[in-house]
mmCIF file of C-alpha atoms in Angstrom:
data_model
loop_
_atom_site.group_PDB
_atom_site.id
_atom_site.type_symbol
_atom_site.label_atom_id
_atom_site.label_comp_id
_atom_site.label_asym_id
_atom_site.label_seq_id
_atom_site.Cartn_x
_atom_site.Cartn_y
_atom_site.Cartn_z
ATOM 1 C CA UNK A 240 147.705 35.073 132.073
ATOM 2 C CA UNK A 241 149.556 32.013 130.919
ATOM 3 C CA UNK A 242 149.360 31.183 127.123
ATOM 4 C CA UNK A 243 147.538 27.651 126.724
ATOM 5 C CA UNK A 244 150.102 26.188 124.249
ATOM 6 C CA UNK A 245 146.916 26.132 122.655
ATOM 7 C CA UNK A 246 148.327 26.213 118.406
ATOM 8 C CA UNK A 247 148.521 23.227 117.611
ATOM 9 C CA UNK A 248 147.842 22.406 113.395
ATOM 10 C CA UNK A 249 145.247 19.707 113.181
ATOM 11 C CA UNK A 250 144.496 18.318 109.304
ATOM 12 C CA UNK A 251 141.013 18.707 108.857
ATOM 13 C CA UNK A 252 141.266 15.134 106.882
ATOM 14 C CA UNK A 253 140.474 13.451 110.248
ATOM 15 C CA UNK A 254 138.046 15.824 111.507
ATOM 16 C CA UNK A 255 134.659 16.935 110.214
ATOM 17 C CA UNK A 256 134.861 18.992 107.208
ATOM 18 C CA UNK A 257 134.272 23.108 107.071
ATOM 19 C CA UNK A 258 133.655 25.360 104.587
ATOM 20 C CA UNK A 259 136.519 25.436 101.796
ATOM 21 C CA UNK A 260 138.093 28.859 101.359
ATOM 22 C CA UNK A 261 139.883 29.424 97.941
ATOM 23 C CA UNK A 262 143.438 29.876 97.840
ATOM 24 C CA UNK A 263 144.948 33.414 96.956
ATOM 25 C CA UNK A 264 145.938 34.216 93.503
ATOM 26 C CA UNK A 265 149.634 33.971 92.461
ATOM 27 C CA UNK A 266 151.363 37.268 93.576
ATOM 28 C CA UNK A 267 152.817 40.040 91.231
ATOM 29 C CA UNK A 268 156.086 40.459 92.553
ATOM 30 C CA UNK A 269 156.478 44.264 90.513
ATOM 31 C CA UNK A 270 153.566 45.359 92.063
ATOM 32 C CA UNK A 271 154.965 44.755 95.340
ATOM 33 C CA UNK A 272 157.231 47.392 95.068
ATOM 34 C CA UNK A 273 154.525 50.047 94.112
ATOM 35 C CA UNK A 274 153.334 52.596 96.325
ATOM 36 C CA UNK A 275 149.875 53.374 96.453
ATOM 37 C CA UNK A 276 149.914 57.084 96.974
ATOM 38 C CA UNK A 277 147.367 58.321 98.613
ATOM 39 C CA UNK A 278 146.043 55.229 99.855
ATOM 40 C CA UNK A 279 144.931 54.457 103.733
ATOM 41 C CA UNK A 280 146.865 51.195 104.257
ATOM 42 C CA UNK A 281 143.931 48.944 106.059
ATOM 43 C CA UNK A 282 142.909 45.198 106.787
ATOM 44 C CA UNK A 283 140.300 43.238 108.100
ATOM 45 C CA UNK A 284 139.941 39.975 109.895
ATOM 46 C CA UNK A 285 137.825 37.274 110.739
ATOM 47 C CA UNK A 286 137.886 34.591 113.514
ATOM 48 C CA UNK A 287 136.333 31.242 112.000
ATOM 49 C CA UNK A 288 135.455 28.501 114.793
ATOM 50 C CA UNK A 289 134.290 25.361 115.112
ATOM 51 C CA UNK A 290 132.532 23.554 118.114
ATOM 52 C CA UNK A 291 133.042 20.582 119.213
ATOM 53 C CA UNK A 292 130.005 19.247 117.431
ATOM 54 C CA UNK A 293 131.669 20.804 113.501
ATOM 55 C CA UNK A 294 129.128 23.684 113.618
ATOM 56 C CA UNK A 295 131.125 26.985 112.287
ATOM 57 C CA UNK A 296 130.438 30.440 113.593
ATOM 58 C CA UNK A 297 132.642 33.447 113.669
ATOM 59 C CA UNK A 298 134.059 35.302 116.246
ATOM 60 C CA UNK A 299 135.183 38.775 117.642
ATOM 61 C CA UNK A 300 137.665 39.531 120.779
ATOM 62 C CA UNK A 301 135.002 39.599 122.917
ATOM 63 C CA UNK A 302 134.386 35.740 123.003
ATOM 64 C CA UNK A 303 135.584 33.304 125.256
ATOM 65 C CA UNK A 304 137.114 29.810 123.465
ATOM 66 C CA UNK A 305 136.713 26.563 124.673
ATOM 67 C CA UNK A 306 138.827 23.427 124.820
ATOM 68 C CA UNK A 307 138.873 21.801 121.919
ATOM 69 C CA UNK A 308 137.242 24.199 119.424
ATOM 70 C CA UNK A 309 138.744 24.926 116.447
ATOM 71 C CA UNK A 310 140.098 28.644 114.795
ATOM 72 C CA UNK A 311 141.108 29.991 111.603
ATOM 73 C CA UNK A 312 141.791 33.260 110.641
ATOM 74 C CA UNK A 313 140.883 35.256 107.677
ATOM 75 C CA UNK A 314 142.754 38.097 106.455
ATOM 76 C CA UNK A 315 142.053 40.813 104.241
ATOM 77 C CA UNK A 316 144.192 44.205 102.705
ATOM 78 C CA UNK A 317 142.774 46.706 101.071
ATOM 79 C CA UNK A 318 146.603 47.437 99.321
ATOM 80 C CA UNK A 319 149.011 45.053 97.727
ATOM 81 C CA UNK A 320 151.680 44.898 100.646
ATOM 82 C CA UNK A 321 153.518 42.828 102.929
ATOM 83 C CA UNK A 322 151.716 40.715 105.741
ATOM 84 C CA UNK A 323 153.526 39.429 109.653
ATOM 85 C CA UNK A 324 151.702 37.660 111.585
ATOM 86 C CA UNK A 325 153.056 36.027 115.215
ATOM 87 C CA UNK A 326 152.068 34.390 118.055
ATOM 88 C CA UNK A 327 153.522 35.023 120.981
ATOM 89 C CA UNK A 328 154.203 32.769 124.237
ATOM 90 C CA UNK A 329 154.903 33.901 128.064
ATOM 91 C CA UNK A 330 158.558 34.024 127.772
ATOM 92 C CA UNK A 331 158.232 36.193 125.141
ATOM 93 C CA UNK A 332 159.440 33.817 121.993
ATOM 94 C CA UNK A 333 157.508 34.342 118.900
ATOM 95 C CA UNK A 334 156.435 31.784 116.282
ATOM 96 C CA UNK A 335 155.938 32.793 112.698
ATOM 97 C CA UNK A 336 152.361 32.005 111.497
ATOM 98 C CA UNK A 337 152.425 34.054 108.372
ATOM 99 C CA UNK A 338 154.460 34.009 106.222
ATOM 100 C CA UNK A 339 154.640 30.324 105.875
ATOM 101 C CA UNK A 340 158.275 29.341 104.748
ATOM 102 C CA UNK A 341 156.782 26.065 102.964
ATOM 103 C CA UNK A 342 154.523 28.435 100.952
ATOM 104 C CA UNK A 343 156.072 30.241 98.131
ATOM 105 C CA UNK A 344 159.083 30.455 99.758
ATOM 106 C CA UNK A 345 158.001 32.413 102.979
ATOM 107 C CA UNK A 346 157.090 35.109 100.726
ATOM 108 C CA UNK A 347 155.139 37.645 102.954
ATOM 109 C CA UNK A 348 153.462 39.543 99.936
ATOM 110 C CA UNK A 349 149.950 40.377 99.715
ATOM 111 C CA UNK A 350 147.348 41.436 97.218
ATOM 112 C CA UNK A 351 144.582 43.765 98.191
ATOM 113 C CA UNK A 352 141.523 42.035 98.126
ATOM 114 C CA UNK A 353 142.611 38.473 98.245
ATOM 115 C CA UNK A 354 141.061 36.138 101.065
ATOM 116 C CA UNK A 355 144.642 34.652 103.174
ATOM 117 C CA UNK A 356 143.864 31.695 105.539
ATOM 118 C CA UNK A 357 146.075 31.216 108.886
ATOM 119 C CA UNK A 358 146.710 27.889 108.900
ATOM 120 C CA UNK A 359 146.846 27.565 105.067
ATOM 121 C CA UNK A 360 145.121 24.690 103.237
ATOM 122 C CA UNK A 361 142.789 22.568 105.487
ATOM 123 C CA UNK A 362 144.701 22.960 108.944
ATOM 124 C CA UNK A 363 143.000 24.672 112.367
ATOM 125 C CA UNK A 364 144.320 25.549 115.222
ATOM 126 C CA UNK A 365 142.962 23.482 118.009
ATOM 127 C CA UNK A 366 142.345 24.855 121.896
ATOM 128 C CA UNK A 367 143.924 22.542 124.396
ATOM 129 C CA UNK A 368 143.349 21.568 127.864
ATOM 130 C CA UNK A 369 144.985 24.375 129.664
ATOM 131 C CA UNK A 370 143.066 27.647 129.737
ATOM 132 C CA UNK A 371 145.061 31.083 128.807
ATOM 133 C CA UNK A 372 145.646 33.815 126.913
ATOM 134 C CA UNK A 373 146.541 33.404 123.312
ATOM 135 C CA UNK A 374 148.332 36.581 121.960
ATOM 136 C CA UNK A 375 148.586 37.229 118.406
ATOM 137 C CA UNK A 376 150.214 40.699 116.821
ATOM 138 C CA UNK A 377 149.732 41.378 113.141
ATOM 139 C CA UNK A 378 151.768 43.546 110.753
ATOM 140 C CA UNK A 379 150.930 44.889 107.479
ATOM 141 C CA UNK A 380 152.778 47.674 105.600
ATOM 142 C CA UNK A 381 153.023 49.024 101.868
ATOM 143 C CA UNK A 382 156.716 48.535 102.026
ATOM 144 C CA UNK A 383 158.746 45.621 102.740
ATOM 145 C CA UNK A 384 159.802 45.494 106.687
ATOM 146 C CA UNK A 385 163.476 44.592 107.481
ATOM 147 C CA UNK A 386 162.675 42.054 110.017
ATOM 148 C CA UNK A 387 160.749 40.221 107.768
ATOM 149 C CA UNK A 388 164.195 39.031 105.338
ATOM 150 C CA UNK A 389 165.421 37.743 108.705
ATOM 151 C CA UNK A 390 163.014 35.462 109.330
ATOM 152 C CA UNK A 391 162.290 34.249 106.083
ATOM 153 C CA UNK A 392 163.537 30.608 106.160
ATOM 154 C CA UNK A 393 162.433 29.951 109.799
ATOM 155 C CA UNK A 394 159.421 30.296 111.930
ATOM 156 C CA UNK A 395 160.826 31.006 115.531
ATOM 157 C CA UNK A 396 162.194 33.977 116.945
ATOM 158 C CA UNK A 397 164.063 34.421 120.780
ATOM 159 C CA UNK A 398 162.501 36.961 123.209
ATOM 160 C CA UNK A 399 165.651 39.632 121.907
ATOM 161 C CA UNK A 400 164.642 39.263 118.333
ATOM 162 C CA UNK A 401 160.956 39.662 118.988
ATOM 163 C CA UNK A 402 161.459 43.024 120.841
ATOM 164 C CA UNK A 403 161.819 45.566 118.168
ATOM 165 C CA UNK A 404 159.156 44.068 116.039
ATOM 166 C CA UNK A 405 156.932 44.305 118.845
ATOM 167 C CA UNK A 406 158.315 47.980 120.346
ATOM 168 C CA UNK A 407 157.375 48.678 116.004
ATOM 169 C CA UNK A 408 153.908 47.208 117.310
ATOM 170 C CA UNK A 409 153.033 49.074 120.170
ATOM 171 C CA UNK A 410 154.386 52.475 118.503
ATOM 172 C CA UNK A 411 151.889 51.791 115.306
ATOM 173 C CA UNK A 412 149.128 51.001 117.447
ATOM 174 C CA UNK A 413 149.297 54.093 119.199
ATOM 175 C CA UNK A 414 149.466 56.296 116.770
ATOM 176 C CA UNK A 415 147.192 58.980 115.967
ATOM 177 C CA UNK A 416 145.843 57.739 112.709
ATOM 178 C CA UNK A 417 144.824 54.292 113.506
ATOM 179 C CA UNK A 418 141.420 53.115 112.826
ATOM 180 C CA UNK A 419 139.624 50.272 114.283
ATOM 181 C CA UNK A 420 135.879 49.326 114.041
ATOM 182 C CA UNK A 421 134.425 45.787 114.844
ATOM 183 C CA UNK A 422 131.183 44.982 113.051
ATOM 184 C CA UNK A 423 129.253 42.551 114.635
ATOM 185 C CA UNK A 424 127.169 41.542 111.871
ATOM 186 C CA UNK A 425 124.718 38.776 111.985
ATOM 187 C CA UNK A 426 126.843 35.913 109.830
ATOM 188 C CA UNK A 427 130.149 37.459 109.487
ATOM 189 C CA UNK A 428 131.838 39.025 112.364
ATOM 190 C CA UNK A 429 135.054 41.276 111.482
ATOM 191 C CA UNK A 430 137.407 43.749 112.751
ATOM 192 C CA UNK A 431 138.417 46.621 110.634
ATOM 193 C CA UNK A 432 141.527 48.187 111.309
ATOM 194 C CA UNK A 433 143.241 51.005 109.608
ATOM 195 C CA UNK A 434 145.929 53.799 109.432
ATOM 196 C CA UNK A 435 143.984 57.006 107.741
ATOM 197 C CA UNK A 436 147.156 59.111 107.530
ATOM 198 C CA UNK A 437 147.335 58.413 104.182
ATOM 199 C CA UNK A 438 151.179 57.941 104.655
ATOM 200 C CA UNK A 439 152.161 54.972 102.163
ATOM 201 C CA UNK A 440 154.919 54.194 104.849
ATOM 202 C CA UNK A 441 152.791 53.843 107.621
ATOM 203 C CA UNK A 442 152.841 50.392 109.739
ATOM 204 C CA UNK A 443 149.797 49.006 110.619
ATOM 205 C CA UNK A 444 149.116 46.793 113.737
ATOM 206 C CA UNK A 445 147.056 45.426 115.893
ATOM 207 C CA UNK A 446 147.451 42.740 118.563
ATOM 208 C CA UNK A 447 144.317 39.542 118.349
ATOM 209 C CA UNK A 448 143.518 38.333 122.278
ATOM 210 C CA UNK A 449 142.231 34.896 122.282
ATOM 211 C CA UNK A 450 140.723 33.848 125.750
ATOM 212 C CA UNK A 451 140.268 30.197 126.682
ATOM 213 C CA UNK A 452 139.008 29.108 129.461
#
């Protein structure tokens, strides 16, 4: 399936208001470098929408999107690491969503328990007019990855420089020790996902369909 095209930032200063989400604390940068020994490296998200009519639910992967809702998404580690998050259109050219280079300095560090927004401050991501398949493959790991310094000051990478992250991708998801559990709870919806090796250098992934029709 075609991707829609559909991320486009929209300032919520035009459009009604949604529930505020408080920034994340100032990172430590020493206790990025510490490994948590012992520790299952894990995260969990949440799909925020809004309708048409500025009524806020939360979705899973199982939900179709409509043209001209609204999405944000919540993220959540349960170890200080470092976060990747990209979108990904048909040709195969990746665009940087997190971390934001006009947000402490692209700095892709993460504390465990701190609520991230993607789009930061007050900004959505808006579906379009043309129905598709959104694609978006997330990266979190206790140690700094390599491809992150090369992508630091810009948020675009060619269909050549996306391929190892994503071969990194598809080799973490399969592995033997991921985890993933969705909880469809009544207000909340989330995804758990986790690697329960208990390998501080394990990668995990996992890769967020959006359908829009």
């Amino acid at each position: 399936d075609p991707s829609s095209g559909a991320f486009i930032q929209s300032s919520a200063g035009s459009e009604k208001k949604a529930r505020q989400v408080k920034p994340a604390g100032k990172p430590q940068a020493a206790e990025a470098e510490k490994t948590q020994k012992g520790s299952n490296t894990g995260l969990l998200y949440k799909t925020e929408v809004v309708g048409e009519k500025g009524e806020i639910s939360w979705a899973t992967g199982n939900r179709t999107f409509l043209s001209g809702e609204r999405v944000r998404f919540h993220f959540e580690t349960n170890v200080n690491g470092y976060l990747l998050i990209l979108h990904k259109d048909p040709s195969g050219k990746s665009t940087i969503l997190f971390p934001d280079p006009r947000i402490r300095n692209g700095d892709s560090y993460v504390e465990k328990g701190k609520d991230y927004v993607i789009p930061s401050g007050e900004g959505w991501f808006r579906f379009d007019q043309n129905p598709g398949k959104e694609e978006l493959t997330v990266f979190l790991s206790q140690n700094r990855m390599e491809e992150m310094d090369k992508f630091k000051e810009k948020q675009e990478m060619g269909a050549e420089e996306s391929r190892s992250l994503y071969a990194k991708a598809e080799q973490a998801q399969g592995g033997k020790g991921l985890y993933l559990e969705v909880a469809e709870a009544e207000v909340e919806k989330a995804t758990y996902v986790a690697n329960v090796s208990h390998d501080p250098k394990a990668l995990v992934s996992t890769t967020i369909i959006l359908n829009h029709r």
